[in-house]
Coordinates of C-alpha atoms and ligand atoms in Angstrom, one line a residue:
M27 CA -16.2 9.5 2.5
N28 CA -13.4 10.8 0.4
E29 CA -13.0 7.8 -1.6
S30 CA -11.5 9.7 -4.5
S31 CA -8.5 10.8 -2.6
S32 CA -7.7 7.2 -1.1
P33 CA -5.6 5.2 -3.4
F34 CA -7.8 2.1 -4.1
I35 CA -5.6 -1.0 -4.5
V36 CA -6.9 -4.3 -6.1
T37 CA -4.5 -7.2 -6.1
L38 CA -4.4 -9.9 -8.8
D39 CA -2.2 -12.9 -7.8
G40 CA -2.0 -16.3 -9.1
P41 CA 0.5 -18.7 -10.8
A42 CA 2.2 -18.4 -14.2
G43 CA 0.0 -18.7 -17.2
V44 CA -3.3 -18.0 -15.5
G45 CA -4.0 -14.8 -17.6
K46 CA -3.2 -12.4 -14.7
S47 CA -1.8 -9.7 -17.2
T48 CA -4.5 -9.6 -19.6
L49 CA -7.1 -9.5 -16.9
A50 CA -5.2 -6.8 -14.8
K51 CA -4.8 -4.5 -17.9
R52 CA -8.3 -4.8 -18.6
L53 CA -9.4 -4.2 -15.1
A54 CA -7.0 -1.3 -14.9
E55 CA -8.5 0.2 -18.0
T56 CA -12.1 -0.3 -16.7
L57 CA -11.4 1.3 -13.3
D58 CA -9.2 4.0 -14.9
I59 CA -6.5 3.5 -12.6
A60 CA -2.8 2.5 -13.0
Y61 CA -1.6 -1.1 -13.9
L62 CA 1.5 -2.4 -11.7
D63 CA 3.1 -5.3 -13.4
T64 CA 5.4 -6.4 -10.7
G65 CA 6.8 -9.2 -12.7
A66 CA 8.1 -6.6 -14.9
M67 CA 9.8 -5.0 -11.9
F68 CA 11.7 -8.3 -11.0
R69 CA 12.6 -8.6 -14.7
T70 CA 13.9 -5.1 -15.0
L71 CA 15.8 -5.3 -11.8
A72 CA 17.5 -8.7 -12.7
L73 CA 18.8 -7.1 -16.2
Y74 CA 19.9 -3.8 -14.3
L75 CA 21.9 -5.8 -11.8
R76 CA 23.6 -7.9 -14.5
E77 CA 24.4 -4.7 -16.5
N78 CA 26.1 -3.4 -13.4
G79 CA 28.1 -6.5 -13.0
W80 CA 26.1 -8.4 -10.3
S81 CA 24.4 -11.7 -10.5
P82 CA 22.9 -14.0 -7.7
E83 CA 25.7 -16.6 -8.6
K84 CA 28.2 -14.3 -6.8
T85 CA 26.2 -14.7 -3.8
A86 CA 27.9 -16.6 -0.8
A87 CA 25.4 -18.9 1.0
G88 CA 23.8 -17.3 3.9
N89 CA 24.7 -13.8 2.9
D90 CA 21.6 -11.8 3.9
E91 CA 22.3 -8.8 1.7
P92 CA 24.0 -10.1 -1.3
A93 CA 23.6 -7.1 -3.7
P94 CA 25.3 -3.9 -2.6
R95 CA 22.9 -1.5 -1.2
E96 CA 23.9 1.5 -3.3
L97 CA 23.4 -0.5 -6.4
L98 CA 20.0 -1.6 -5.5
S99 CA 18.8 1.9 -4.4
G100 CA 20.1 3.4 -8.0
C101 CA 17.2 1.4 -9.6
V102 CA 14.0 3.6 -8.9
F103 CA 10.6 2.7 -10.2
T104 CA 7.8 5.1 -11.1
L105 CA 4.5 4.8 -12.9
R106 CA 3.3 7.0 -15.7
G107 CA -0.3 7.0 -17.1
S108 CA -3.3 4.8 -16.3
G109 CA -5.3 1.7 -17.7
A110 CA -3.9 -0.5 -20.4
A111 CA -1.7 2.5 -21.3
T112 CA 0.3 2.6 -18.0
E113 CA 3.8 2.6 -18.3
L114 CA 6.5 1.4 -15.8
L115 CA 9.6 3.6 -15.7
C116 CA 13.0 2.7 -14.5
N117 CA 15.0 5.7 -13.5
G118 CA 12.8 7.8 -15.6
T119 CA 12.9 5.7 -18.8
P120 CA 9.9 3.3 -19.8
V121 CA 11.2 -0.3 -19.4
S122 CA 11.9 -2.0 -22.8
D123 CA 10.5 -5.2 -24.4
V124 CA 13.9 -6.7 -23.7
I125 CA 12.5 -7.7 -20.2
R126 CA 10.0 -10.0 -21.9
S127 CA 12.7 -12.7 -23.2
E128 CA 12.9 -16.1 -21.7
E129 CA 16.2 -15.3 -20.4
A130 CA 15.1 -12.3 -18.5
G131 CA 12.2 -14.3 -17.0
M132 CA 14.7 -16.9 -15.7
M133 CA 16.9 -14.2 -14.3
A134 CA 13.9 -12.6 -12.6
A135 CA 13.1 -16.1 -11.1
D136 CA 16.5 -16.5 -9.7
I137 CA 16.5 -13.1 -8.0
A138 CA 12.9 -13.4 -6.7
V139 CA 14.0 -16.1 -4.1
L140 CA 16.5 -13.6 -2.5
P141 CA 14.7 -11.9 0.6
Q142 CA 16.7 -8.7 0.0
I143 CA 15.6 -8.3 -3.4
R144 CA 11.9 -9.0 -2.5
E145 CA 12.2 -6.6 0.5
Y146 CA 13.6 -3.8 -1.9
L147 CA 10.9 -4.4 -4.5
K148 CA 8.2 -4.7 -1.9
T149 CA 9.1 -1.1 -0.6
A150 CA 9.1 0.2 -4.2
Q151 CA 5.6 -1.3 -4.7
Q152 CA 4.2 -0.1 -1.7
Y153 CA 5.4 3.4 -2.3
L154 CA 3.7 3.3 -5.7
G155 CA 0.5 1.9 -4.1
N156 CA 0.6 4.8 -1.5
T157 CA 0.7 7.4 -4.3
S158 CA -1.6 6.1 -6.7
S159 CA -4.7 3.8 -7.2
L160 CA -3.4 0.4 -8.7
V161 CA -4.4 -3.0 -10.0
A162 CA -1.3 -4.9 -8.7
E163 CA -0.4 -8.2 -10.4
G164 CA 1.9 -10.6 -9.2
R165 CA 2.6 -13.5 -6.6
D166 CA 2.5 -11.9 -3.4
M167 CA 0.4 -8.7 -3.7
G168 CA -2.4 -9.7 -1.4
T169 CA -0.4 -11.5 1.2
A170 CA 2.9 -9.5 1.5
V171 CA 2.9 -6.2 -0.5
F172 CA -0.6 -4.9 0.2
P173 CA -2.1 -6.8 3.0
S174 CA -4.9 -4.2 3.5
A175 CA -5.9 -3.7 -0.1
A176 CA -9.5 -2.9 -0.8
C177 CA -10.1 -6.1 -2.8
K178 CA -7.9 -9.0 -3.5
I179 CA -8.3 -11.6 -6.1
F180 CA -6.5 -14.9 -6.6
L181 CA -6.7 -16.6 -9.9
E182 CA -6.4 -20.5 -10.3
A183 CA -6.4 -22.9 -13.2
E184 CA -5.3 -26.4 -13.6
P185 CA -1.6 -26.7 -14.9
E186 CA -2.7 -28.6 -18.1
I187 CA -5.2 -26.0 -18.8
R188 CA -2.8 -23.2 -18.5
A189 CA -0.3 -25.1 -20.6
M190 CA -2.9 -25.8 -23.3
R191 CA -3.9 -22.1 -23.4
R192 CA -0.2 -21.1 -23.8
Y193 CA 0.2 -23.8 -26.4
L194 CA -2.6 -22.4 -28.4
Q195 CA -1.4 -18.8 -28.1
L196 CA 2.2 -19.8 -29.2
R197 CA 0.9 -21.8 -32.1
E198 CA -1.5 -19.0 -33.4
S199 CA 1.7 -16.7 -33.3
G200 CA 3.5 -19.2 -35.4
K201 CA 6.0 -19.9 -32.7
P202 CA 7.0 -23.8 -32.5
C203 CA 6.2 -25.4 -29.1
N204 CA 5.5 -28.7 -27.5
L205 CA 2.6 -29.2 -25.2
A206 CA 4.3 -31.7 -22.8
E207 CA 7.3 -29.6 -22.4
L208 CA 5.0 -26.6 -21.5
T209 CA 3.0 -28.6 -19.2
E210 CA 6.2 -29.7 -17.4
H211 CA 7.5 -25.9 -17.5
I212 CA 4.5 -24.6 -15.9
R213 CA 4.6 -27.4 -13.2
R214 CA 8.1 -26.3 -12.4
R215 CA 7.2 -22.8 -12.0
D216 CA 4.3 -23.5 -9.7
Q217 CA 6.5 -25.9 -7.6
Q218 CA 9.2 -22.9 -7.3
D219 CA 6.6 -20.1 -6.8
R220 CA 4.5 -22.1 -4.1
N221 CA 7.5 -23.4 -2.1
R222 CA 9.9 -20.7 -1.9
A223 CA 10.7 -19.8 1.6
H224 CA 10.1 -16.0 1.3
A225 CA 6.6 -14.7 0.2
P226 CA 5.5 -17.9 -1.5
L227 CA 2.5 -17.8 -3.8
S228 CA -0.7 -18.5 -1.8
P229 CA -4.0 -16.7 -1.6
A230 CA -4.5 -14.1 1.1
E231 CA -7.0 -15.4 3.8
D232 CA -9.5 -12.6 2.5
A233 CA -8.8 -13.1 -1.1
A234 CA -11.7 -14.1 -3.5
I235 CA -10.5 -17.2 -5.4
I236 CA -11.5 -17.6 -8.8
D237 CA -11.0 -20.7 -10.8
S238 CA -10.7 -20.1 -14.3
S239 CA -10.1 -23.6 -15.6
Y240 CA -13.4 -23.8 -17.2
L241 CA -14.3 -20.1 -17.9
N242 CA -13.5 -18.0 -20.7
M243 CA -11.8 -14.4 -20.3
D244 CA -15.1 -12.6 -20.3
E245 CA -16.6 -14.8 -17.7
V246 CA -13.4 -14.3 -15.5
F247 CA -13.5 -10.7 -16.0
A248 CA -17.3 -10.6 -15.0
A249 CA -16.5 -12.5 -11.8
I250 CA -13.6 -10.2 -10.9
L251 CA -16.0 -7.2 -11.3
R252 CA -18.7 -8.8 -9.1
T253 CA -16.2 -9.2 -6.4
I254 CA -14.8 -5.6 -6.7
G255 CA -18.4 -4.3 -6.5
A256 CA -18.9 -6.3 -3.3
K257 CA -15.8 -5.0 -1.5
R258 CA -15.1 -1.5 -2.9
R259 CA -17.1 0.5 -0.1
T260 CA -15.6 -1.3 2.9
P261 CA -16.2 1.3 5.7
P262 CA -14.2 1.8 8.7
P263 CA -15.2 -0.1 11.8
V264 CA -18.1 1.3 13.6
Y265 CA -17.8 0.8 17.4
A266 CA -21.2 1.7 19.0
M267 CA -20.8 4.4 21.4
R268 CA -22.1 3.1 24.8
R269 CA -23.0 6.5 26.2
Q270 CA -24.8 7.9 23.2
D271 CA -25.7 10.8 25.4
R272 CA -22.2 11.9 25.4
A273 CA -21.7 12.0 21.6
I274 CA -20.8 15.5 20.5
S275 CA -21.7 16.9 17.2
R276 CA -19.5 16.9 14.0
E277 CA -19.0 20.7 14.4
E278 CA -17.8 20.2 18.0
C279 CA -15.5 17.4 16.9
L280 CA -13.9 19.5 14.0
A281 CA -13.5 22.5 16.6
L282 CA -11.8 20.2 18.9
L283 CA -9.4 18.9 16.1
A284 CA -8.6 22.4 15.3
G285 CA -8.1 23.5 18.9
C286 CA -6.2 20.5 20.6
E287 CA -2.5 20.8 21.2
Y288 CA -1.3 17.3 20.6
G289 CA -2.8 14.0 19.3
L290 CA -2.2 10.4 19.4
L291 CA -1.5 8.4 16.2
A292 CA -2.0 4.8 16.0
T293 CA -0.7 2.7 13.1
I294 CA -0.5 -1.0 12.3
D295 CA 3.0 -2.5 12.0
K296 CA 4.0 -5.4 9.6
S297 CA 3.3 -8.0 12.3
G298 CA -0.1 -6.6 13.1
W299 CA 1.0 -4.9 16.5
P300 CA -0.4 -1.5 17.0
Y301 CA 2.0 1.4 17.5
A302 CA 0.6 4.5 19.1
V303 CA 2.5 7.7 19.1
P304 CA 2.1 11.3 20.4
L305 CA 2.1 13.6 17.6
S306 CA 2.2 17.5 16.9
Y307 CA -0.2 18.1 14.1
V308 CA -2.6 20.8 12.5
F309 CA -6.0 20.3 11.3
M310 CA -6.3 22.0 7.8
D311 CA -8.9 21.8 5.1
G312 CA -10.5 18.7 6.8
A313 CA -7.5 16.7 7.1
V314 CA -4.9 15.9 9.9
Y315 CA -1.4 17.1 8.7
F316 CA 1.8 16.0 10.5
H317 CA 5.4 15.6 9.8
C318 CA 8.1 13.1 10.4
A319 CA 11.3 11.3 8.8
F320 CA 11.0 9.4 5.6
T321 CA 11.9 6.2 7.4
G322 CA 11.1 5.2 10.9
H323 CA 8.5 3.3 12.7
K324 CA 5.6 5.6 11.6
S325 CA 6.4 6.2 8.0
N326 CA 7.2 2.4 7.7
N327 CA 3.9 1.5 9.1
I328 CA 2.1 3.8 7.0
V329 CA 3.7 2.8 3.8
A330 CA 2.8 -0.9 4.3
D331 CA -0.7 -0.2 5.6
N332 CA -2.1 3.4 5.7
R333 CA -5.0 2.8 7.9
V334 CA -4.8 4.9 11.1
C335 CA -6.5 6.0 14.0
F336 CA -5.9 9.4 15.5
T337 CA -7.3 10.6 18.8
V338 CA -7.2 14.0 20.6
V339 CA -8.2 14.9 24.1
G340 CA -9.2 18.4 24.9
A341 CA -9.9 20.0 28.4
T342 CA -10.0 17.6 31.3
L343 CA -10.9 17.9 34.9
P344 CA -10.9 15.3 37.6
V345 CA -14.0 15.8 39.8
Y346 CA -15.6 14.2 42.7
D347 CA -19.4 14.1 42.9
K348 CA -19.7 11.3 45.3
N349 CA -18.3 9.4 42.5
Y350 CA -14.7 9.5 41.1
S351 CA -15.0 10.9 37.7
T352 CA -13.4 13.2 35.1
Y353 CA -14.8 15.9 32.8
Y354 CA -13.2 15.4 29.3
E355 CA -13.8 16.0 25.7
S356 CA -12.2 13.9 23.0
V357 CA -12.3 12.7 19.4
I358 CA -11.4 9.8 17.4
V359 CA -10.5 9.9 13.7
F360 CA -10.5 6.7 11.5
G361 CA -8.8 7.4 8.1
R362 CA -6.1 6.8 5.8
A363 CA -2.7 8.5 5.7
F364 CA -0.9 9.6 2.6
A365 CA 2.5 10.9 1.9
V366 CA 2.1 14.8 0.7
K367 CA 3.7 15.0 -2.7
D368 CA 2.6 18.4 -3.8
E369 CA 5.4 21.0 -2.9
Q370 CA 3.1 23.7 -2.2
E371 CA 0.8 21.7 0.2
R372 CA 3.7 20.3 1.9
T373 CA 5.3 23.8 2.6
R374 CA 1.7 24.9 3.6
G375 CA 1.5 21.9 6.1
L376 CA 5.2 22.8 7.6
R377 CA 4.1 26.6 8.0
M378 CA 0.9 25.8 9.7
L379 CA 2.7 23.5 12.0
A380 CA 5.3 26.1 12.8
E381 CA 2.6 28.9 13.2
K382 CA 0.6 26.6 15.6
Y383 CA 3.6 25.6 17.9
L384 CA 6.0 28.5 17.5
P385 CA 4.1 31.7 16.3
A386 CA 6.6 34.1 17.7
H387 CA 9.3 32.5 15.6
M388 CA 8.1 32.6 12.2
D389 CA 11.0 34.8 10.9
G390 CA 13.0 31.5 11.1
F391 CA 10.8 29.5 9.0
E392 CA 12.1 29.8 5.5
E393 CA 15.7 29.1 6.8
S394 CA 14.7 26.1 8.8
R395 CA 12.8 24.8 5.8
R396 CA 15.6 25.2 3.4
R397 CA 18.0 23.4 6.0
S398 CA 16.0 20.3 6.8
G399 CA 12.8 20.4 4.3
G400 CA 14.4 17.8 2.1
R401 CA 14.6 15.3 5.0
T402 CA 11.2 15.9 6.3
A403 CA 8.2 13.9 5.1
V404 CA 4.8 15.5 5.4
Y405 CA 1.6 13.2 5.8
K406 CA -1.9 14.0 5.9
I407 CA -4.7 11.8 7.4
V408 CA -7.9 11.9 5.2
P409 CA -10.7 11.0 7.6
D410 CA -13.2 8.5 6.7
Q411 CA -15.0 8.7 10.0
I412 CA -15.0 11.4 12.9
T413 CA -16.7 10.8 16.1
G414 CA -16.2 12.5 19.5
K415 CA -17.5 12.5 23.0
A416 CA -17.6 14.6 26.1
K417 CA -18.5 14.8 29.8
R418 CA -19.0 18.5 30.9
P419 CA -20.0 20.1 34.1
R420 CA -23.3 21.1 33.1
E421 CA -24.4 17.3 32.7
K422 CA -26.0 15.3 35.5
T423 CA -23.9 12.1 36.0
Ligands
LIG525 O1 5.0 -12.8 -13.9 P1 6.4 -12.8 -14.6 O2 6.6 -14.1 -15.3 O3 6.7 -11.5 -15.3 O4 7.4 -12.9 -13.4 C1 8.8 -13.0 -13.6 C2 9.3 -13.6 -12.5 O5 9.3 -13.0 -11.1 C3 8.7 -15.2 -11.8 O6 9.7 -16.1 -11.8 C4 8.0 -14.8 -10.7 C5 8.7 -13.6 -10.0 N1 7.8 -12.7 -9.3 C6 7.5 -12.9 -8.0 O7 8.4 -13.7 -7.4 N2 6.7 -12.0 -7.4 C7 6.0 -11.1 -8.0 N3 5.4 -10.3 -7.5 C8 6.2 -11.1 -9.5 C9 7.0 -11.8 -10.0

């Protein structure tokens, strides 16, 4: 349900020279979604930091936050377009080919070992993945950045074979190269990527591993498409309701969602702990809307993993009918939460919240929105599954 409105994330990780970029672009083109080259983000950030007078050599050992925070937060990434034509923008300008130089690659590798830099880019990457469907290419996309991606692919190929492919590529484009040096370079990069302390290169437990050593590009691409086909429609969990006789209809569920006062939102934090929080909300156009601060436990969890479970409880009445019992009615929604970006939709959500909870004070709405609207994030939960249950007086127990 509502697949078109849930960002669909495919992660493509693997070592240097395995053909990730070519395959990721082709895949993004086929799926007509954006292509996120996270190596380009590391390269761009490395150049940006150097232009602004900072380099990792200036870092004192053990310093957890080596780059000034204001400097980092001045480097904002966005995406434009889709497929192979996707553009990565830094502060509104498409990143240039300067980032493709060997030197920029080495500078990227140097900053990529710093936890502070990885955290900063991880948040930026997750933000992009929360707002649009992506093929995300890199080293730690399936493990650290998008742990709940719909489909994870890890590409492998023997280092000698990767070196030979690069050798042939360079030779074809008339660039002088030495196969032994290229092999050594690939081995060193592997060593660095696989052994770094923070987010090392390794396949996620649920990734499909495709060894391309003895396959051509078309064969690898076909294997990727098969994997996606198998995983794309992963539904939310279905817990069988023990008392089916108490299940309520979809219409009753929707009426309860529309009529209940507060709800309980459960999110998942980075370490896998559930976090459930009481919530004021409105049910509007088939989705649950709520507001909160841009950063905080709720927002951070949702940005990292947008799967949520939302529950409401309607009327309740403890009863004694020779048994201790309770009449109740409740609904559980499984879905995905998205930051609402459209200004009109955001304002409508906030207005509906004000009308639900403080209808007698709507004259203050515009003023309040002007004062704090910019600091307020609006999220919507797009349901994948809605179920409800009730025990009511007319029933026999
Ligand atoms: O893929 P690339 O060569 O453009 O990447 C440049 C460097 O950035 C490379 O040394 C590995 C690092 N990198 C990373 O650590 N994590 C990513 N997700 C992407 C790149």
